[in-house]
CSV table of C-alpha atoms in Angstrom, one decimal:
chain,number,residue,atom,x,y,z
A,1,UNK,CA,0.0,0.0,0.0
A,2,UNK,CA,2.7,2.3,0.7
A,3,UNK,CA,4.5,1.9,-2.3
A,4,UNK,CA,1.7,2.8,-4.3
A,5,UNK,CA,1.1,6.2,-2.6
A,6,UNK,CA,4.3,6.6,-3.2
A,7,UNK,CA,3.7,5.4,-6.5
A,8,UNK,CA,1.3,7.9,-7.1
A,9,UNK,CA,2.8,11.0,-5.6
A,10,UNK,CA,5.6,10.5,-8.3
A,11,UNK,CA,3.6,9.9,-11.2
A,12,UNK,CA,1.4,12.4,-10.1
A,13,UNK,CA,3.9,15.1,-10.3
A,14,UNK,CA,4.6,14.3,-13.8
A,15,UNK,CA,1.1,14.0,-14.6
A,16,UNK,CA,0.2,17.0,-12.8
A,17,UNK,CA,2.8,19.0,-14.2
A,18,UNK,CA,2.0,18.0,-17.6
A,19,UNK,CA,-1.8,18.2,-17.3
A,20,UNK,CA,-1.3,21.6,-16.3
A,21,UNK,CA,1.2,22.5,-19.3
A,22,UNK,CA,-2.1,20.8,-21.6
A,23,UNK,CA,-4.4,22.7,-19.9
A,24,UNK,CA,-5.1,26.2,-21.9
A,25,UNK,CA,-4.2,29.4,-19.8
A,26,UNK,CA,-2.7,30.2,-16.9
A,27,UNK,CA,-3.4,28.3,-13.4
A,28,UNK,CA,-3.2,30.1,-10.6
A,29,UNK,CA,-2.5,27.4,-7.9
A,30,UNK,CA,0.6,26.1,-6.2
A,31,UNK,CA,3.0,23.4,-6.9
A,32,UNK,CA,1.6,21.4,-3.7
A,33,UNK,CA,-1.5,21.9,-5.4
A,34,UNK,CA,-0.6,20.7,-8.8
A,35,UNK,CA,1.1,17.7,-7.6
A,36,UNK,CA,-2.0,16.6,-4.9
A,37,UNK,CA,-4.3,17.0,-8.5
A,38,UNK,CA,-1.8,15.0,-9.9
A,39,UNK,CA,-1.7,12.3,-7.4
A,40,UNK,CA,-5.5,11.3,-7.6
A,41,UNK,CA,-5.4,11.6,-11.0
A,42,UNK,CA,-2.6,8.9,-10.6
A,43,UNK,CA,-4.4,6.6,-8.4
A,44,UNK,CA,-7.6,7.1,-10.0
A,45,UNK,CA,-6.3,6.2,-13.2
A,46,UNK,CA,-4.5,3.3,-11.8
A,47,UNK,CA,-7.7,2.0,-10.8
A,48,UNK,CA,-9.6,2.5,-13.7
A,49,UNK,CA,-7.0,0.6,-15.8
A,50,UNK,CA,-7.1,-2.4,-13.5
A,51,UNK,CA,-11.2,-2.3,-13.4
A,52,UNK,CA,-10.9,-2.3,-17.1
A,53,UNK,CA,-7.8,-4.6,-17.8
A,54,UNK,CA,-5.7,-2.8,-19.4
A,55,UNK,CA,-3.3,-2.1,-16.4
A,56,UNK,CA,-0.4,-3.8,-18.1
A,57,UNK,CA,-0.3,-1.3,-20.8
A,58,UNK,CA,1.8,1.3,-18.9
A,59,UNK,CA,2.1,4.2,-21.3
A,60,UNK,CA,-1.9,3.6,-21.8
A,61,UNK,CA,-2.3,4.1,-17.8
A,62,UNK,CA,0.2,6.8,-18.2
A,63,UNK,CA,-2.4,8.5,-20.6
A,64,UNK,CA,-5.5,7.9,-18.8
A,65,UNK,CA,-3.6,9.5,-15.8
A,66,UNK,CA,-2.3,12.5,-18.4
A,67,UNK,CA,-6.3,12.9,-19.1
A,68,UNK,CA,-7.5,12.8,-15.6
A,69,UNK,CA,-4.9,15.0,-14.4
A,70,UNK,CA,-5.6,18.0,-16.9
A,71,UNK,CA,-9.5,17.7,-15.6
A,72,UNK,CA,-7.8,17.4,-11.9
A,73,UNK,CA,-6.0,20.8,-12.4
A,74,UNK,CA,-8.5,22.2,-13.5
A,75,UNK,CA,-11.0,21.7,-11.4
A,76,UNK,CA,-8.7,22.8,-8.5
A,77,UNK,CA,-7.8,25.7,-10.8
A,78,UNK,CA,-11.3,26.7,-10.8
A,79,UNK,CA,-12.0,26.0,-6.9
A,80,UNK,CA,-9.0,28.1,-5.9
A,81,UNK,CA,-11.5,31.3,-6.1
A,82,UNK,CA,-8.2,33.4,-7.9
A,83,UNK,CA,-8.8,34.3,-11.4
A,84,UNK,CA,-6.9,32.7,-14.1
A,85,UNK,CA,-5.9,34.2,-17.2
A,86,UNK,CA,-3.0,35.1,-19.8
């Protein structure tokens, strides 16, 4: 259990910080921020591959995470109550 948090608090990072670079605009929140988005994404993700069997695909779990992530950030981008913008 404790590897995969860790697990997912390194993926998460990535997938956070990428999500974020996807998602249009600029996001006001903070790198803790980015990275907690990032790590449900991560262990969401995780979970939906294994419910739907394709967890030994890694760069497919990779991009379900990628996907989750972006909507992650952006909800927490949107919850932060600062405005966003170029």
């Amino acid at each position: 259990m404790i590897f995969f948090l860790i697990g997912c608090v390194i993926s998460g990072a990535i997938a956070g910080g990428l999500g974020r670079l996807i998602l249009p605009g600029r996001q006001n929140i903070s790198v803790f921020a980015t990275i907690a988005a990032g790590a449900v994404a991560a262990g969401v993700g995780t979970g939906i591959a294994y419910l739907l069997g394709f967890a030994d695909r890694s760069w497919l779990v990779f991009v379900v995470q990628i996907v989750l992530a972006v909507g992650c950030v952006a909800i927490v981008a949107s919850a932060s109550g600062k405005k966003s913008g170029s």
